[in-house]
Amino acid sequence: MVHEAVPKIELHCHLIGTLNAELLRRLETTGEQLLADPERLRPVGFEEGPQGFADWLVRVEHYKSADWRRYLPVLDQHMATLCRQGVVYAEMMISPTMFSRDLAEMVDQFAEFRERATACERGQVQVEFLFLIPRSLPDDLIDKDIARCVALAETGGICGISIAGLERDRPVTRFMRMFDALKDCGLGIEIHAGELGGPDEVAEALDVGRADRIGHGIAAFQDDRLIERLREENVHIEFCPTSNLKMGAVRDMACHPVGRARDLAMNFSINTDDPGAFDCDMASEFALVEQAFGFSKRDFAAIARNSMASRFAKKLRYPDSTYGCAAPDRPEVARVLTEC
Ligand SMILES: [Zn+2]
């Protein structure tokens, strides 16, 4: 398949969502104490929808409250998978609750987390982090999270935030002061919108959230004026095909807006969202769009360029290759991009 020769960039993946039975069994062989039972960790099925995903989260609930040290071996395993699939750059969402509530302690812990993550990159895949802020975050915790994000923006620990959670009845207006503060310190803003909600939520994410990137954005394609706005403002859309199918955001791949986005030369990426929960990986997602819409090498090269241009982290750690971060041992990848 043509996508195999093109480097992949992932901008929408939740670290907790990478957990699956195989990854846990690999951890077990290294002597790691598991917080979920691999035998019970079956992925979300196609007909299960949001309730199926909620049930999956219950199966990993002990990881929801686990601290950053627990996630290091998970991250290491997942990053090895990314390397195998030709992913050269990834931004991952993690929860601020993995770290101490004390600001100074959190900065120190994050520095250690970052150092270990950089070692896991193996010089092949650059991984950066976004703090995930749930839409349901109580008002009194918003200011605390602003302080945490600003502190880590100053040290280069995180490159942005993501607002996630079911959109209905949870307007992002509550986070306005957070958006202003984080924009001022150079952090990128991603908002999950238009996954299960309507086009209004995508417009709200742009108007109120000043979002640089929209997670999913499926509903935007019900509204031609909104599509035009996304094109004019060059807003990046993070598509997650299998997640969209399993959550019921689209009926089947033929209905997925990624084909139309390609036809309109829009700015978008292809992502897994929660590869463990949805039983997918970057290769499977690229294969899905290739099969459904006949994406060419040139289409995938455009996706790679747009995804890199829409990344939140400015600095590249492996800048020697033609592409800016393609691994030095993958010359075919750099060649494909210069040819397309
Ligand atoms: Zn997501």
mmCIF file of N, CA, C and O in Angstrom, residues 3-50:
data_model
loop_
_atom_site.group_PDB
_atom_site.id
_atom_site.type_symbol
_atom_site.label_atom_id
_atom_site.label_comp_id
_atom_site.label_asym_id
_atom_site.label_seq_id
_atom_site.Cartn_x
_atom_site.Cartn_y
_atom_site.Cartn_z
ATOM 1 N N HIS A 3 0.759 4.113 1.451
ATOM 2 C CA HIS A 3 1.018 4.858 2.693
ATOM 3 C C HIS A 3 2.249 4.339 3.435
ATOM 4 O O HIS A 3 2.843 5.053 4.238
ATOM 5 N N GLU A 4 2.636 3.115 3.132
ATOM 6 C CA GLU A 4 3.750 2.516 3.875
ATOM 7 C C GLU A 4 5.068 3.258 3.652
ATOM 8 O O GLU A 4 5.971 3.197 4.481
ATOM 9 N N ALA A 5 5.195 3.957 2.534
ATOM 10 C CA ALA A 5 6.460 4.624 2.219
ATOM 11 C C ALA A 5 6.509 6.075 2.704
ATOM 12 O O ALA A 5 7.507 6.749 2.515
ATOM 13 N N VAL A 6 5.418 6.542 3.310
ATOM 14 C CA VAL A 6 5.367 7.959 3.695
ATOM 15 C C VAL A 6 5.454 8.077 5.218
ATOM 16 O O VAL A 6 4.836 7.287 5.928
ATOM 17 N N PRO A 7 6.223 9.034 5.734
ATOM 18 C CA PRO A 7 6.326 9.175 7.190
ATOM 19 C C PRO A 7 4.981 9.595 7.785
ATOM 20 O O PRO A 7 4.207 10.294 7.140
ATOM 21 N N LYS A 8 4.757 9.149 9.009
ATOM 22 C CA LYS A 8 3.479 9.446 9.657
ATOM 23 C C LYS A 8 3.699 10.385 10.836
ATOM 24 O O LYS A 8 4.687 10.255 11.564
ATOM 25 N N ILE A 9 2.759 11.292 10.986
ATOM 26 C CA ILE A 9 2.800 12.250 12.087
ATOM 27 C C ILE A 9 1.478 12.114 12.824
ATOM 28 O O ILE A 9 0.414 12.207 12.200
ATOM 29 N N GLU A 10 1.545 11.891 14.118
ATOM 30 C CA GLU A 10 0.301 11.743 14.878
ATOM 31 C C GLU A 10 0.146 12.906 15.852
ATOM 32 O O GLU A 10 1.033 13.167 16.660
ATOM 33 N N LEU A 11 -0.999 13.580 15.762
ATOM 34 C CA LEU A 11 -1.233 14.747 16.619
ATOM 35 C C LEU A 11 -2.349 14.504 17.634
ATOM 36 O O LEU A 11 -2.605 15.347 18.486
ATOM 37 N N HIS A 12 -3.027 13.369 17.543
ATOM 38 C CA HIS A 12 -4.180 13.141 18.421
ATOM 39 C C HIS A 12 -4.139 11.718 18.976
ATOM 40 O O HIS A 12 -4.620 10.777 18.348
ATOM 41 N N CYS A 13 -3.512 11.576 20.137
ATOM 42 C CA CYS A 13 -3.467 10.266 20.792
ATOM 43 C C CYS A 13 -3.398 10.484 22.303
ATOM 44 O O CYS A 13 -2.604 11.286 22.790
ATOM 45 N N HIS A 14 -4.260 9.765 23.020
ATOM 46 C CA HIS A 14 -4.293 9.844 24.490
ATOM 47 C C HIS A 14 -3.408 8.728 25.037
ATOM 48 O O HIS A 14 -3.610 7.557 24.676
ATOM 49 N N LEU A 15 -2.482 9.079 25.905
ATOM 50 C CA LEU A 15 -1.556 8.053 26.407
ATOM 51 C C LEU A 15 -2.314 6.904 27.090
ATOM 52 O O LEU A 15 -2.007 5.739 26.849
ATOM 53 N N ILE A 16 -3.315 7.227 27.895
ATOM 54 C CA ILE A 16 -4.053 6.138 28.575
ATOM 55 C C ILE A 16 -4.753 5.243 27.548
ATOM 56 O O ILE A 16 -4.917 4.038 27.764
ATOM 57 N N GLY A 17 -5.120 5.823 26.414
ATOM 58 C CA GLY A 17 -5.833 5.064 25.376
ATOM 59 C C GLY A 17 -4.956 4.091 24.612
ATOM 60 O O GLY A 17 -5.434 3.355 23.765
ATOM 61 N N THR A 18 -3.636 4.101 24.896
ATOM 62 C CA THR A 18 -2.748 3.147 24.214
ATOM 63 C C THR A 18 -2.762 1.779 24.887
ATOM 64 O O THR A 18 -2.222 0.815 24.340
ATOM 65 N N LEU A 19 -3.361 1.709 26.082
ATOM 66 C CA LEU A 19 -3.347 0.434 26.820
ATOM 67 C C LEU A 19 -4.145 -0.633 26.079
ATOM 68 O O LEU A 19 -5.281 -0.409 25.670
ATOM 69 N N ASN A 20 -3.517 -1.769 25.893
ATOM 70 C CA ASN A 20 -4.250 -2.924 25.379
ATOM 71 C C ASN A 20 -3.633 -4.196 25.972
ATOM 72 O O ASN A 20 -2.604 -4.133 26.667
ATOM 73 N N ALA A 21 -4.271 -5.327 25.721
ATOM 74 C CA ALA A 21 -3.838 -6.573 26.360
ATOM 75 C C ALA A 21 -2.399 -6.923 25.982
ATOM 76 O O ALA A 21 -1.591 -7.315 26.831
ATOM 77 N N GLU A 22 -2.055 -6.737 24.712
ATOM 78 C CA GLU A 22 -0.717 -7.105 24.244
ATOM 79 C C GLU A 22 0.352 -6.252 24.923
ATOM 80 O O GLU A 22 1.378 -6.756 25.390
ATOM 81 N N LEU A 23 0.088 -4.941 24.995
ATOM 82 C CA LEU A 23 1.052 -4.041 25.634
ATOM 83 C C LEU A 23 1.220 -4.418 27.112
ATOM 84 O O LEU A 23 2.345 -4.493 27.629
ATOM 85 N N LEU A 24 0.117 -4.716 27.775
ATOM 86 C CA LEU A 24 0.198 -5.070 29.197
ATOM 87 C C LEU A 24 0.964 -6.379 29.393
ATOM 88 O O LEU A 24 1.760 -6.516 30.329
ATOM 89 N N ARG A 25 0.736 -7.336 28.497
ATOM 90 C CA ARG A 25 1.466 -8.619 28.635
ATOM 91 C C ARG A 25 2.962 -8.408 28.437
ATOM 92 O O ARG A 25 3.786 -9.034 29.102
ATOM 93 N N ARG A 26 3.315 -7.514 27.510
ATOM 94 C CA ARG A 26 4.747 -7.207 27.314
ATOM 95 C C ARG A 26 5.323 -6.571 28.576
ATOM 96 O O ARG A 26 6.436 -6.870 28.990
ATOM 97 N N LEU A 27 4.545 -5.689 29.207
ATOM 98 C CA LEU A 27 5.010 -5.057 30.450
ATOM 99 C C LEU A 27 5.199 -6.100 31.554
ATOM 100 O O LEU A 27 6.137 -6.043 32.335
ATOM 101 N N GLU A 28 4.280 -7.062 31.571
ATOM 102 C CA GLU A 28 4.317 -8.100 32.604
ATOM 103 C C GLU A 28 5.626 -8.895 32.527
ATOM 104 O O GLU A 28 6.217 -9.236 33.545
ATOM 105 N N THR A 29 6.072 -9.145 31.308
ATOM 106 C CA THR A 29 7.303 -9.929 31.149
ATOM 107 C C THR A 29 8.533 -9.162 31.654
ATOM 108 O O THR A 29 9.567 -9.758 31.916
ATOM 109 N N THR A 30 8.398 -7.834 31.778
ATOM 110 C CA THR A 30 9.534 -7.058 32.298
ATOM 111 C C THR A 30 9.445 -6.904 33.816
ATOM 112 O O THR A 30 10.242 -6.190 34.422
ATOM 113 N N GLY A 31 8.446 -7.538 34.419
ATOM 114 C CA GLY A 31 8.310 -7.485 35.878
ATOM 115 C C GLY A 31 7.488 -6.314 36.371
ATOM 116 O O GLY A 31 7.372 -6.072 37.569
ATOM 117 N N GLU A 32 6.897 -5.575 35.450
ATOM 118 C CA GLU A 32 6.084 -4.409 35.823
ATOM 119 C C GLU A 32 4.784 -4.859 36.484
ATOM 120 O O GLU A 32 4.139 -5.803 36.022
ATOM 121 N N GLN A 33 4.403 -4.170 37.568
ATOM 122 C CA GLN A 33 3.124 -4.494 38.208
ATOM 123 C C GLN A 33 1.987 -3.854 37.403
ATOM 124 O O GLN A 33 2.008 -2.657 37.129
ATOM 125 N N LEU A 34 1.024 -4.668 36.991
ATOM 126 C CA LEU A 34 -0.056 -4.167 36.139
ATOM 127 C C LEU A 34 -1.191 -3.590 36.970
ATOM 128 O O LEU A 34 -1.500 -4.088 38.059
ATOM 129 N N LEU A 35 -1.848 -2.549 36.427
ATOM 130 C CA LEU A 35 -2.988 -1.943 37.106
ATOM 131 C C LEU A 35 -4.300 -2.296 36.411
ATOM 132 O O LEU A 35 -5.355 -1.784 36.752
ATOM 133 N N ALA A 36 -4.215 -3.122 35.372
ATOM 134 C CA ALA A 36 -5.432 -3.604 34.697
ATOM 135 C C ALA A 36 -5.175 -5.042 34.268
ATOM 136 O O ALA A 36 -4.036 -5.434 34.025
ATOM 137 N N ASP A 37 -6.255 -5.797 34.181
ATOM 138 C CA ASP A 37 -6.140 -7.217 33.842
ATOM 139 C C ASP A 37 -6.157 -7.378 32.311
ATOM 140 O O ASP A 37 -7.170 -7.071 31.673
ATOM 141 N N PRO A 38 -5.042 -7.845 31.717
ATOM 142 C CA PRO A 38 -5.030 -7.969 30.246
ATOM 143 C C PRO A 38 -6.133 -8.880 29.719
ATOM 144 O O PRO A 38 -6.637 -8.674 28.609
ATOM 145 N N GLU A 39 -6.522 -9.874 30.519
ATOM 146 C CA GLU A 39 -7.570 -10.806 30.068
ATOM 147 C C GLU A 39 -8.916 -10.110 29.900
ATOM 148 O O GLU A 39 -9.766 -10.536 29.126
ATOM 149 N N ARG A 40 -9.124 -9.036 30.659
ATOM 150 C CA ARG A 40 -10.430 -8.344 30.623
ATOM 151 C C ARG A 40 -10.405 -7.105 29.724
ATOM 152 O O ARG A 40 -11.415 -6.442 29.556
ATOM 153 N N LEU A 41 -9.213 -6.808 29.170
ATOM 154 C CA LEU A 41 -9.083 -5.535 28.462
ATOM 155 C C LEU A 41 -9.418 -5.658 26.975
ATOM 156 O O LEU A 41 -8.614 -5.331 26.107
ATOM 157 N N ARG A 42 -10.619 -6.117 26.677
ATOM 158 C CA ARG A 42 -11.000 -6.212 25.269
ATOM 159 C C ARG A 42 -11.330 -4.807 24.752
ATOM 160 O O ARG A 42 -11.806 -3.951 25.497
ATOM 161 N N PRO A 43 -11.050 -4.557 23.463
ATOM 162 C CA PRO A 43 -11.326 -3.221 22.916
ATOM 163 C C PRO A 43 -12.815 -2.955 22.705
ATOM 164 O O PRO A 43 -13.633 -3.872 22.770
ATOM 165 N N VAL A 44 -13.140 -1.710 22.434
ATOM 166 C CA VAL A 44 -14.523 -1.303 22.158
ATOM 167 C C VAL A 44 -14.956 -1.899 20.811
ATOM 168 O O VAL A 44 -14.201 -1.879 19.839
ATOM 169 N N GLY A 45 -16.168 -2.436 20.776
ATOM 170 C CA GLY A 45 -16.689 -3.030 19.534
ATOM 171 C C GLY A 45 -17.348 -1.985 18.639
ATOM 172 O O GLY A 45 -17.607 -0.854 19.063
ATOM 173 N N PHE A 46 -17.646 -2.378 17.392
ATOM 174 C CA PHE A 46 -18.171 -1.415 16.417
ATOM 175 C C PHE A 46 -19.577 -0.916 16.738
ATOM 176 O O PHE A 46 -19.951 0.165 16.348
ATOM 177 N N GLU A 47 -20.369 -1.725 17.424
ATOM 178 C CA GLU A 47 -21.742 -1.291 17.683
ATOM 179 C C GLU A 47 -21.899 -0.673 19.067
ATOM 180 O O GLU A 47 -23.000 -0.338 19.484
ATOM 181 N N GLU A 48 -20.805 -0.524 19.790
ATOM 182 C CA GLU A 48 -20.941 -0.165 21.206
ATOM 183 C C GLU A 48 -21.065 1.331 21.487
ATOM 184 O O GLU A 48 -21.588 1.732 22.520
ATOM 185 N N GLY A 49 -20.516 2.177 20.614
ATOM 186 C CA GLY A 49 -20.681 3.623 20.768
ATOM 187 C C GLY A 49 -20.060 4.176 22.041
ATOM 188 O O GLY A 49 -19.197 3.539 22.666
ATOM 189 N N PRO A 50 -20.497 5.388 22.454
ATOM 190 C CA PRO A 50 -19.904 6.050 23.620
ATOM 191 C C PRO A 50 -19.990 5.211 24.904
ATOM 192 O O PRO A 50 -19.092 5.261 25.741
#
